[in-house]
CSV table of C-alpha atoms and ligand atoms in Angstrom, one decimal:
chain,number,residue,atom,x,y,z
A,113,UNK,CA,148.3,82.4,60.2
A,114,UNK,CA,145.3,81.1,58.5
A,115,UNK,CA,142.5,83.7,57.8
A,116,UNK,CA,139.3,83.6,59.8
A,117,UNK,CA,136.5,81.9,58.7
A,118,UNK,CA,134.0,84.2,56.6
A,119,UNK,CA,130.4,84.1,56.3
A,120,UNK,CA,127.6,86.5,54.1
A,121,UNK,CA,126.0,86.8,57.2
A,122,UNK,CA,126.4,85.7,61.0
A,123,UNK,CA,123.3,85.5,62.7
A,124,UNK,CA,123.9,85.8,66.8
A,125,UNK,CA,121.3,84.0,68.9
A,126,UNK,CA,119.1,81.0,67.4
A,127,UNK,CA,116.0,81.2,69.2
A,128,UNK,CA,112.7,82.6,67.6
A,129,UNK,CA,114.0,85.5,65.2
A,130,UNK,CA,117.4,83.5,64.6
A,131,UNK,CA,116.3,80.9,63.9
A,132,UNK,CA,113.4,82.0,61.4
A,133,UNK,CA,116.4,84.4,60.0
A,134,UNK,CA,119.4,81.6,59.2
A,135,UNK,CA,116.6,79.4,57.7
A,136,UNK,CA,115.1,82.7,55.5
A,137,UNK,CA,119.1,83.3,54.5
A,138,UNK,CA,119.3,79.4,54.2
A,139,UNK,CA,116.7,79.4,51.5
A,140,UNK,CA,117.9,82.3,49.9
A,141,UNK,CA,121.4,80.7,48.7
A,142,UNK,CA,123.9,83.1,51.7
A,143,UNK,CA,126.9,81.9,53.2
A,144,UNK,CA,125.4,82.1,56.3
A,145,UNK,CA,126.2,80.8,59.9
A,146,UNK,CA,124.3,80.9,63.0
A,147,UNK,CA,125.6,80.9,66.7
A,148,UNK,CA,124.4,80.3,69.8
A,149,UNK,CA,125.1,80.2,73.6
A,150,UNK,CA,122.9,77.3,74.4
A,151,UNK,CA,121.7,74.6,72.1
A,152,UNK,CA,117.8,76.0,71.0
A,153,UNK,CA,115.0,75.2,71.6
A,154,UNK,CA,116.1,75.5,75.0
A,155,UNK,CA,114.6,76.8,79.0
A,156,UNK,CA,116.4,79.8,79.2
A,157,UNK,CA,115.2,82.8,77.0
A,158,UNK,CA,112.0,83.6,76.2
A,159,UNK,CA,110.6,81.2,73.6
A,160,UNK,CA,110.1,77.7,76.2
A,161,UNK,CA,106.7,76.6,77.2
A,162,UNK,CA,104.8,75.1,74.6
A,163,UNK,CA,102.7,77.3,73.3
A,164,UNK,CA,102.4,81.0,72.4
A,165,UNK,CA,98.9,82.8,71.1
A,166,UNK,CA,98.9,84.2,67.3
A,167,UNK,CA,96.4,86.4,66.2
A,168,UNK,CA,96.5,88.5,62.7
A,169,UNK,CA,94.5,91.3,63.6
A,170,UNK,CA,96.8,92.6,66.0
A,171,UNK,CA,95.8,95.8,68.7
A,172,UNK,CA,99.2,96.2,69.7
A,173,UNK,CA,99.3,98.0,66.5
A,174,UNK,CA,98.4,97.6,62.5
A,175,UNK,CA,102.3,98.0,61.3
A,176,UNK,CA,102.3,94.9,63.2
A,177,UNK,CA,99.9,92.9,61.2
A,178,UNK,CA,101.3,92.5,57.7
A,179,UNK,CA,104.2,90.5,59.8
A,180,UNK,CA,101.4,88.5,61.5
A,181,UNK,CA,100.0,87.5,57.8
A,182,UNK,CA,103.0,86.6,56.8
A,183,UNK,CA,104.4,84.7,59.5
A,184,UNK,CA,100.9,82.3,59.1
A,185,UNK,CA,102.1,81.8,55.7
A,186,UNK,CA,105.5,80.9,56.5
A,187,UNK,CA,104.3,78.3,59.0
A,188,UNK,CA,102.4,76.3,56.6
A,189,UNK,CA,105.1,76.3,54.2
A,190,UNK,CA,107.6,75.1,56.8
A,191,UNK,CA,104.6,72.5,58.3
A,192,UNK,CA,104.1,71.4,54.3
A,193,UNK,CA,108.4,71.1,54.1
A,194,UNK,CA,108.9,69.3,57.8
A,195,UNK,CA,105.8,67.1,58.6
A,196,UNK,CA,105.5,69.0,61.6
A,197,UNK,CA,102.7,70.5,63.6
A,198,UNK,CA,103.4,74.0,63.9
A,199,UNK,CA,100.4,76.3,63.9
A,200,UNK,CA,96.8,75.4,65.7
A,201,UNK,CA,93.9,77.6,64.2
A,202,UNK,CA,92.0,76.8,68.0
A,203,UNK,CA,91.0,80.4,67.4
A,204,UNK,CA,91.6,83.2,70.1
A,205,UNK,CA,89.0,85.3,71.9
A,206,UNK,CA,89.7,88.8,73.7
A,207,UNK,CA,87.6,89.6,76.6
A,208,UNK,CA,86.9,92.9,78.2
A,209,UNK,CA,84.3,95.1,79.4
A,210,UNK,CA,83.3,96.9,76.3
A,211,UNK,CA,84.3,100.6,77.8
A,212,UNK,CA,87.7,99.4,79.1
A,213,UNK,CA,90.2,102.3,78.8
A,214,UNK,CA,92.7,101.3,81.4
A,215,UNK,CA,96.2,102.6,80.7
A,216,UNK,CA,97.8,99.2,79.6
A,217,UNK,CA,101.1,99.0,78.1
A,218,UNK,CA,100.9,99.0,74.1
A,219,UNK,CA,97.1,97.9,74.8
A,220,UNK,CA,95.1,100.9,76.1
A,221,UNK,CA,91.5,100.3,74.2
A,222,UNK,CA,92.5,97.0,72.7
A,223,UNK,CA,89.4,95.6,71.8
A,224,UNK,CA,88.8,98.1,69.6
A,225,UNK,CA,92.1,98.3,68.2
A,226,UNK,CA,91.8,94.7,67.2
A,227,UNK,CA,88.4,95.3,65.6
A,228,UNK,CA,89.8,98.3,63.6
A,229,UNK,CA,93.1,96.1,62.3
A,230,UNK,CA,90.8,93.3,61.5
A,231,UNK,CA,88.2,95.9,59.5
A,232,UNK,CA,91.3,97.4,57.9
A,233,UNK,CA,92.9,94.4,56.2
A,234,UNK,CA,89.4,91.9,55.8
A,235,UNK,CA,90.6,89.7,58.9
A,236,UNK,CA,87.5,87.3,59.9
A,237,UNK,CA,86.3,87.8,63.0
A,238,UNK,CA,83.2,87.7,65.3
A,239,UNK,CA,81.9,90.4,68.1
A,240,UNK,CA,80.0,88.7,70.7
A,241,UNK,CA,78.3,90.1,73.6
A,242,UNK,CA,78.0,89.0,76.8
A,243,UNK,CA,75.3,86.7,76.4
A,244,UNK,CA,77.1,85.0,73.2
A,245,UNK,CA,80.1,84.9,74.9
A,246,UNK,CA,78.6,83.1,78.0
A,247,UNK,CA,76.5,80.1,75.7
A,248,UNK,CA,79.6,79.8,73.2
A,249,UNK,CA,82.2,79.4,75.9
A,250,UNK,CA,80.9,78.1,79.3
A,251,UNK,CA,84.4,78.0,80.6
A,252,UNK,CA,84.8,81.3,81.3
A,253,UNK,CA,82.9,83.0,84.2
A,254,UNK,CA,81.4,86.4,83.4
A,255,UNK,CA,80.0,89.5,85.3
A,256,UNK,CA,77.8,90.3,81.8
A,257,UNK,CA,79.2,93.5,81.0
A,258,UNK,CA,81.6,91.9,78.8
A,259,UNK,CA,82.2,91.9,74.9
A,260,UNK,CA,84.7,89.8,73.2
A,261,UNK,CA,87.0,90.2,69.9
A,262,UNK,CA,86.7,86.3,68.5
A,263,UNK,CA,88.8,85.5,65.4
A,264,UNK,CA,88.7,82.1,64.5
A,265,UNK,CA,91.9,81.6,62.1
A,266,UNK,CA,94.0,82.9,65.4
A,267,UNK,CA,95.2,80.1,67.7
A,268,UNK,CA,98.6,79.1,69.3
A,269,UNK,CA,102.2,78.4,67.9
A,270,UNK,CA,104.6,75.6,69.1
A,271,UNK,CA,107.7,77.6,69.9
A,272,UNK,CA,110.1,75.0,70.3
A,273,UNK,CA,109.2,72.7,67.4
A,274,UNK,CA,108.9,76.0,65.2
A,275,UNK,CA,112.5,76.8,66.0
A,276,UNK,CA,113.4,73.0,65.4
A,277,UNK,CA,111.9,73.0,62.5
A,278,UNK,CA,114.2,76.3,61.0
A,279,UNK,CA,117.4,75.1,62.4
A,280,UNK,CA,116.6,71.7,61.1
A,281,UNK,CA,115.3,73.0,57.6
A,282,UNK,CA,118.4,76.1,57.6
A,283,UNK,CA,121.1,73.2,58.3
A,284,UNK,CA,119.7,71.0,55.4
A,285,UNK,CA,120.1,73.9,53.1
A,286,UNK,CA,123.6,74.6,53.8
A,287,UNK,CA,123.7,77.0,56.9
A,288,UNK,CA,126.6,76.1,59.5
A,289,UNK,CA,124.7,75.9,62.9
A,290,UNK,CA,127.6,76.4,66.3
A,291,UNK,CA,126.1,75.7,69.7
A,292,UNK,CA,127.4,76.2,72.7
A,293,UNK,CA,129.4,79.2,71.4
A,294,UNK,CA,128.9,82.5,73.0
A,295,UNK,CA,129.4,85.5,71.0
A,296,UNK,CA,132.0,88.2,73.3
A,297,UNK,CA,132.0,91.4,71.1
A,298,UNK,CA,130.8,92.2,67.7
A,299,UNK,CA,133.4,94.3,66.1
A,300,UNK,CA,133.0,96.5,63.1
A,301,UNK,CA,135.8,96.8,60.7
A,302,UNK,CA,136.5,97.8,57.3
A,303,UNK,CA,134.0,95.8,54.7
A,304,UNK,CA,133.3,93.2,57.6
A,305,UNK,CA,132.6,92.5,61.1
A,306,UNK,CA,134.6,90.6,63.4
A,307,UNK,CA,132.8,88.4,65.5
A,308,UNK,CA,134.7,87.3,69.0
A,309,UNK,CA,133.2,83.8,70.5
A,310,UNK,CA,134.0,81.6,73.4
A,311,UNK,CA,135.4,78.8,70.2
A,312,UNK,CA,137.0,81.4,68.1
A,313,UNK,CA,136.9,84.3,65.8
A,314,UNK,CA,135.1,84.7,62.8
A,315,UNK,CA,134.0,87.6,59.9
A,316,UNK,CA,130.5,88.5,58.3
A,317,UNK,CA,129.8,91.1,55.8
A,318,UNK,CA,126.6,91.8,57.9
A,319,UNK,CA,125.4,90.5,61.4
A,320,UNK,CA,121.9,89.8,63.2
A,321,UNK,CA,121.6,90.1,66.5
A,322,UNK,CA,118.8,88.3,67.5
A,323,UNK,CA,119.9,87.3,71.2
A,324,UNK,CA,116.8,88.0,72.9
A,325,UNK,CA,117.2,88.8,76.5
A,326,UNK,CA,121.0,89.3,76.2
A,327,UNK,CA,121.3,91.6,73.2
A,328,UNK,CA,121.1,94.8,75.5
A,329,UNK,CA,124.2,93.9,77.0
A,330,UNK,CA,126.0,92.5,74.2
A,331,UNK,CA,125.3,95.3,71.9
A,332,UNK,CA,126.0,97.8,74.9
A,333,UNK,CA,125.4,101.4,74.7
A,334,UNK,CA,122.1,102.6,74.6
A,335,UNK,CA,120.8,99.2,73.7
A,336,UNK,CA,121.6,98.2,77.4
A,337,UNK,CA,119.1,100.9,78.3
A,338,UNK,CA,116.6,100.1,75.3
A,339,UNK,CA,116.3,96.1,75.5
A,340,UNK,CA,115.4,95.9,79.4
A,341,UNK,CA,115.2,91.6,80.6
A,342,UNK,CA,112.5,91.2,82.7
A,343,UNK,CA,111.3,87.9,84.5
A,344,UNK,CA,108.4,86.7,83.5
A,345,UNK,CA,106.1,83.3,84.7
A,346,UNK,CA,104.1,80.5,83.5
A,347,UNK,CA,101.6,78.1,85.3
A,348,UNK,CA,99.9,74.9,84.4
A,349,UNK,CA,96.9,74.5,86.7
A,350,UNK,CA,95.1,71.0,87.0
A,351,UNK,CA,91.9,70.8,86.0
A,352,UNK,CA,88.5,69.0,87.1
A,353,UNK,CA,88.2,66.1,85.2
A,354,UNK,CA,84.7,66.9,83.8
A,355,UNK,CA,85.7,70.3,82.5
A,356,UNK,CA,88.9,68.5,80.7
A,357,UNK,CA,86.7,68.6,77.4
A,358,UNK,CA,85.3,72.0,77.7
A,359,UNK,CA,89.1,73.1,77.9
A,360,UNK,CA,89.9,71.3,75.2
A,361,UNK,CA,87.5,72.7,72.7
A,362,UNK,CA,88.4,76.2,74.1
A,363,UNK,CA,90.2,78.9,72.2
A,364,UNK,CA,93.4,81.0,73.6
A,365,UNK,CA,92.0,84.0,75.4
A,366,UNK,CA,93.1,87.2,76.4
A,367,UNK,CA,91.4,88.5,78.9
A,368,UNK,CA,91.8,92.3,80.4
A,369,UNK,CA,90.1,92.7,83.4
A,370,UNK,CA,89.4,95.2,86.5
A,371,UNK,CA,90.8,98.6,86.6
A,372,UNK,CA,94.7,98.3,87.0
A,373,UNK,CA,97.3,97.5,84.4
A,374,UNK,CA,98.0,94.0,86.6
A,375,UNK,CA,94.3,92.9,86.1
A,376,UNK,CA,95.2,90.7,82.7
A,377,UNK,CA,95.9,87.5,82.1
A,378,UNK,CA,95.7,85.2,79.5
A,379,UNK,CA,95.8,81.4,78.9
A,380,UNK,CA,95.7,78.1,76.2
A,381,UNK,CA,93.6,75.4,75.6
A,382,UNK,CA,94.2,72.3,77.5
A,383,UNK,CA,96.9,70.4,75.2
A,384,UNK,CA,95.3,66.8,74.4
A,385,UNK,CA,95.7,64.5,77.2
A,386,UNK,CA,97.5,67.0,79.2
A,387,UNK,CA,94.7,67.7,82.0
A,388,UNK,CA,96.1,70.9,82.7
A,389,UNK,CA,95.9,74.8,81.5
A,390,UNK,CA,98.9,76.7,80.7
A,391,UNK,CA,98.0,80.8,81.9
A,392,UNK,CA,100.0,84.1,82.4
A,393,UNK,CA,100.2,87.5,83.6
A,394,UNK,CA,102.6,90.1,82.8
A,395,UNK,CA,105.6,91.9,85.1
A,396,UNK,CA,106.8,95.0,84.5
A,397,UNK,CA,108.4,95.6,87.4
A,398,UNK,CA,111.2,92.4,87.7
A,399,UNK,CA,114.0,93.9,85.9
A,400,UNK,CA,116.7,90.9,85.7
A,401,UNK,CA,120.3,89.5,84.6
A,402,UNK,CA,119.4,86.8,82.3
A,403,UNK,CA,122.9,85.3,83.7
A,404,UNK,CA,121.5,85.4,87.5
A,405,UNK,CA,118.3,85.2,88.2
A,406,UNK,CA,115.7,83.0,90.1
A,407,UNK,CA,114.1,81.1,87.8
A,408,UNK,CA,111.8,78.8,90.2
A,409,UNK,CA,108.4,79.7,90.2
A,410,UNK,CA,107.7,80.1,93.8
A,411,UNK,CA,103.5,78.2,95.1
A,412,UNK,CA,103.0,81.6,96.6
A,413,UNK,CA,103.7,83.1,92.7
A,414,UNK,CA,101.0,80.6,91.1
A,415,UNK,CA,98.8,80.8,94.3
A,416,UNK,CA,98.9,84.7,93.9
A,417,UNK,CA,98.2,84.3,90.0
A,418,UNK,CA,95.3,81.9,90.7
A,419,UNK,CA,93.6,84.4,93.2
A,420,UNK,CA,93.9,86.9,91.6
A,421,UNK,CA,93.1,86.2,88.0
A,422,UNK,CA,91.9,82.5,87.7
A,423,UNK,CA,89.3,82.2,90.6
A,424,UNK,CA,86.3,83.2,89.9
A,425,UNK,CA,86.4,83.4,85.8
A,426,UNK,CA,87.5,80.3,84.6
A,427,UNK,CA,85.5,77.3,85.3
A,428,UNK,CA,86.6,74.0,86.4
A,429,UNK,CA,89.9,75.5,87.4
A,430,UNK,CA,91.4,73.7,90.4
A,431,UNK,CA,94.3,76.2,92.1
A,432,UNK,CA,97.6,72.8,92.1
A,433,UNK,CA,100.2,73.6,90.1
A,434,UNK,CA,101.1,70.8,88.0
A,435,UNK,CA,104.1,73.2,86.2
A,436,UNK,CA,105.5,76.4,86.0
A,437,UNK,CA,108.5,78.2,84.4
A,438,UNK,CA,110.3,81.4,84.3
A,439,UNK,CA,110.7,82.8,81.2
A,440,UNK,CA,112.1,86.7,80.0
A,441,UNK,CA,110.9,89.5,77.9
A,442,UNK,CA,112.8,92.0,76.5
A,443,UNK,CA,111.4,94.9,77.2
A,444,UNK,CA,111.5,98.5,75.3
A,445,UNK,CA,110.3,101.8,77.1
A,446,UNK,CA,107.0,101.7,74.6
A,447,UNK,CA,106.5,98.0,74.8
A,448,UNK,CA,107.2,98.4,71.0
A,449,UNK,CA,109.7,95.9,69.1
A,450,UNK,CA,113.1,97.4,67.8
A,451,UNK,CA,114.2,96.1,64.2
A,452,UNK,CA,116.9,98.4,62.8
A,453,UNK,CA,120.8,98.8,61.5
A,454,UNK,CA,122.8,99.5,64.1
A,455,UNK,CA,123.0,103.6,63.6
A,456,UNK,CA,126.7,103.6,64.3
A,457,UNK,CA,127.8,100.1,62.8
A,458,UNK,CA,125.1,99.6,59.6
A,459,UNK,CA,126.5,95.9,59.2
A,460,UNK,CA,125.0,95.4,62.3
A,461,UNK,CA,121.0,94.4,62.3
A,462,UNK,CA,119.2,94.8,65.6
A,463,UNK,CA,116.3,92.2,65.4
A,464,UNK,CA,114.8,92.7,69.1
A,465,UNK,CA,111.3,91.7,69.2
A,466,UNK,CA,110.0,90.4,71.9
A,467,UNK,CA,108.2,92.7,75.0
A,468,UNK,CA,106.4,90.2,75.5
A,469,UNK,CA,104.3,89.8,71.9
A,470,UNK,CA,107.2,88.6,69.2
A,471,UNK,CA,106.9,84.5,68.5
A,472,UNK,CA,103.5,85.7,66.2
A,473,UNK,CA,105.5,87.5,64.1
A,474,UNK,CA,109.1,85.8,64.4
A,475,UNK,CA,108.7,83.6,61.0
A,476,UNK,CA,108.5,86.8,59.2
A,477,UNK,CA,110.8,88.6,61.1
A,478,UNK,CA,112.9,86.4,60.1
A,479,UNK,CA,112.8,86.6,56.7
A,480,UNK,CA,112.5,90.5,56.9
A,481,UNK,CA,116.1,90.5,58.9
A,482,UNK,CA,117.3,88.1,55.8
A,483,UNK,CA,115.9,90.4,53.3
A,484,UNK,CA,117.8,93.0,54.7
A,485,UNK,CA,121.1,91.1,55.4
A,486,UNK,CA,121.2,90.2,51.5
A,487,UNK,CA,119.4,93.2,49.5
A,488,UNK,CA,119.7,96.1,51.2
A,489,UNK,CA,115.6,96.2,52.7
A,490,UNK,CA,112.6,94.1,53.5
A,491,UNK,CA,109.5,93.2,51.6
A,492,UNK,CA,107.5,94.5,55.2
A,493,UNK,CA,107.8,97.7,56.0
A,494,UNK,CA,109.3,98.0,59.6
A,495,UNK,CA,109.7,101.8,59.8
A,496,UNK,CA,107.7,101.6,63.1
A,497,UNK,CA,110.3,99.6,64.8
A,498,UNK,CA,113.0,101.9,64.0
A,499,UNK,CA,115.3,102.7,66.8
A,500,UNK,CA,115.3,106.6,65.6
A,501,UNK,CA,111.9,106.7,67.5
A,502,UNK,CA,113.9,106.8,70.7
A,503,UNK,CA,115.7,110.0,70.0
A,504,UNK,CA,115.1,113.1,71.8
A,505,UNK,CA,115.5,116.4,71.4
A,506,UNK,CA,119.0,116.9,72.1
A,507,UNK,CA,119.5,113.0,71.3
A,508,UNK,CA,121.0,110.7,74.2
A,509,UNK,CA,123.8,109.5,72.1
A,510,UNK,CA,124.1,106.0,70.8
A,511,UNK,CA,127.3,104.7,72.2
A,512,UNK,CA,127.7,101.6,69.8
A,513,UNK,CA,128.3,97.8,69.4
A,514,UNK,CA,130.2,97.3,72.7
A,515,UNK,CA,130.3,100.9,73.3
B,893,FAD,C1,106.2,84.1,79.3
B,893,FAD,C2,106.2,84.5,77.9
B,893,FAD,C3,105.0,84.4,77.1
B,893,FAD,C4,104.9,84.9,75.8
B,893,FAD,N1,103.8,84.8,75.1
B,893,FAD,C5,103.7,85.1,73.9
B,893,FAD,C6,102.5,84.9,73.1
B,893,FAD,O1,101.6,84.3,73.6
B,893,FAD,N2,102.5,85.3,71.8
B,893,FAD,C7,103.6,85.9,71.2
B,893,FAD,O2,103.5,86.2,70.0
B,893,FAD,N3,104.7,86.1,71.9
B,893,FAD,C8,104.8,85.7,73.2
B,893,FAD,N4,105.9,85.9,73.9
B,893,FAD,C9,107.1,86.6,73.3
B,893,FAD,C10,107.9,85.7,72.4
B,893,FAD,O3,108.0,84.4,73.0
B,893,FAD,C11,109.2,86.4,72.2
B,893,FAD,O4,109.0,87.6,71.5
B,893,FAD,C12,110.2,85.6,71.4
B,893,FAD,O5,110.3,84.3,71.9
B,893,FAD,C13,111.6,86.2,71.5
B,893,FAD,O6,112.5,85.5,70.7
B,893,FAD,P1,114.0,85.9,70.6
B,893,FAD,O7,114.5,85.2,69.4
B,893,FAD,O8,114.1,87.4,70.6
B,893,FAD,O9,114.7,85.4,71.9
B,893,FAD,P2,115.1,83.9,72.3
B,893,FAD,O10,114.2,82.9,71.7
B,893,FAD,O11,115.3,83.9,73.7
B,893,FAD,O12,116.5,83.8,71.5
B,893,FAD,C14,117.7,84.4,71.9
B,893,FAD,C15,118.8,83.5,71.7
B,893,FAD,O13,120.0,84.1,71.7
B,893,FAD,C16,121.0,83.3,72.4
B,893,FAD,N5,122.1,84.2,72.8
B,893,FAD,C17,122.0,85.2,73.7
B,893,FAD,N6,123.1,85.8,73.8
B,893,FAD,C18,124.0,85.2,73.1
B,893,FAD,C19,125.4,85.3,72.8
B,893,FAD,N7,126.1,86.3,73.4
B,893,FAD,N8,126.0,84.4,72.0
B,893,FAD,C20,125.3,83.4,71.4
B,893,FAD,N9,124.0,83.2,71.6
B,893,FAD,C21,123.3,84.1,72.4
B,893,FAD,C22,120.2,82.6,73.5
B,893,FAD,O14,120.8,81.5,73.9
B,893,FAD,C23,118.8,82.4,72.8
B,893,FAD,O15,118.8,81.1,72.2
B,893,FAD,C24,106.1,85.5,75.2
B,893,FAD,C25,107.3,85.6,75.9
B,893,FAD,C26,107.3,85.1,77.2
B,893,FAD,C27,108.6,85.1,78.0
């Protein structure tokens, strides 16, 4: 029998975090191969659409923002290697009503959160008023008790040319790519870890799982409960052809509004020549199988989006829906991402970080997860994102890889 094929490291999932991770292991010299069920930049996970907002100050939390700093980095080096487009400084503006404390998931207060992280590490960044708001940005509609967080080297991301670029750029240093392979079951063993796939078996001194939406049930146990899929949606709506430049100029915008946690939304320039603006809400509530469910955007969900959130704050707005997608978070019980060993198989690295905030910081979570893989621990310190945080008193045991 001939033996299996052995890697350094196996990376498991190429979208956003694998990718950035097999071209960080790339770079660093590993044996290093990455797999995945589909062929990224693909429809089905969670990094399609476009465009995703970056900011550096980041209200979700300040562990968060030396990733964010570091991910902006990362991009330019990759734009500067590639030729590519990858990161557009359009800026990005939070709105709220400056005494918003709504209970929002992982964003209670987040204005002033973001000011705070933006104080802390010498971010630049604007507070406007209402007024200011109203003069700089025409396109939005307000009630004037408004204040808005504006920092002007935020922007969006390309998702899919960003992974392109790392599989393109890991592959070119010497990484083996396999698409169109599932991985089955991750099996620890002595000095190794077997890796069962729909073309085969293979070994890795150390693993990443990065597989998004289905890591929870591939890793099994009580990462089934922890990494919960839920379906998510995106609408392009047109827009009247003289506010096409206004939206053009505009930044990405977050924008908190009313007293529930569904009262948010937030939404993109108008892409050049596109005539159209990409926005989103949040769910919380549409648990999924990644494997089964309804991923057509229903005209009652983008009519119920546009009555709710676009009419009536965001000028020149027409309610057709040129486009819209389905799209999944992975969500934790704190909205919080989860980047840790596995505590019963250490080989195994848990790179889960998504809930709904993660392509900001996936460059550098990438090279963190590599750092790891090959020395032992990671220039950023990710102790907030450790899975210990779930224990409780009494513990609800971890079951295991594919326990
Ligand atoms: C609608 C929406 C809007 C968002 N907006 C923003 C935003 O504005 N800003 C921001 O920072 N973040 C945003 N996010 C979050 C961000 O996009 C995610 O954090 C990020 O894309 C997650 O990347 P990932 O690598 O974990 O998952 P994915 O990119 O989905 O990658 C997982 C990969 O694993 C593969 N895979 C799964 N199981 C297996 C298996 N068993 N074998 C082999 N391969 C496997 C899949 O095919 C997939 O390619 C948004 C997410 C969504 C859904």
């Amino acid at each position: 029998m001939s033996p299996l094929p052995t890697y350094d490291v196996a990376v498991v999932g190429l979208g956003a975090m694998g990718s950035a991770a097999l071209y960080q292991l790339a770079r660093r010299g590993a044996r290093a191969i990455g797999l995945d069920r589909f062929a990224p930049p693909h429809e089905r996970g969670s990094s399609h659409g476009e465009t995703r907002i970056t900011r550096q100050a980041i209200g979700e939390g300040e562990a968060y923002v030396p990733l964010a700093l570091r991910a902006h980095a990362i991009w330019r080096e990759l734009e500067a290697a590639t030729g590519e487009t990858l990161l557009v400084e359009a800026g990005c503006l939070i709105i709220s009503r400056e005494d918003d404390q709504v209970e929002r998931r992982a964003r209670t207060g987040f204005i002033q959160r973001t000011i705070r992280a933006a104080e802390r590490y010498g971010i630049s960044h604007e507070v406007l008023n209402a007024a200011e708001l109203a003069y700089r940005h025409p396109q939005f509609i307000l009630r004037g008790d408004e204040s808005a967080y504006f920092e002007p080297g935020a922007g969006y991301v390309l998702p899919e040319r960003c992974i392109g670029a790392q599989i393109g750029e890991a592959e070119r240093l010497g990484a083996q790519v396999r698409l169109g392979t599932v991985v089955e079951r991750i099996v620890p063993e002595h000095g190794a870890v077997r890796i069962e796939t729909s073309a085969g078996t293979l070994l890795a001194g150390e693993v990443i799982v990065s597989a998004g939406a289905w890591a929870g049930a591939l890793l099994g146990g009580r990462f089934a409960r922890l990494l919960e899929p839920q379906r998510q949606m995106l609408h392009w709506f047109a827009i009247e052809p003289d506010a096409v430049p206004l939206w053009e100029r505009s930044p990405a915008y977050i924008w908190p509004h009313g007293e529930s946690l569904d009262d948010f939304f937030y939404g993109f320039p108008a892409l050049h020549g596109s005539a159209s603006l990409k926005t989103a809400n949040e769910q919380y509530d549409a648990l999924v199988d990644p494997n089964d469910f309804d991923r057509v955007v229903s005209a009652a969900e983008s009519r119920a989006m546009f009555e709710a959130n676009l009419k009536g704050r965001l000028r020149g707005i027409r309610p057709d829906v040129v486009r819209s997608a389905t799209c999944l978070y992975t969500v934790t019980p704190d909205s919080a991402f989860l980047i840790d060993r596995h505590p019963e198989a250490p080989r195994i690295l848990v790179v889960s970080p998504c809930s709904g905030h993660g392509f900001k910081h996936s460059a550098a979570i990438g090279e963190a997860a590599a750092e790891i893989a090959i020395t032992g621990r990671s220039t950023v310190d990710l102790s907030a994102f450790a899975v210990s945080r779930f224990d409780t008193a009494g513990g609800t045991p971890s079951t295991g890889a594919n326990g």
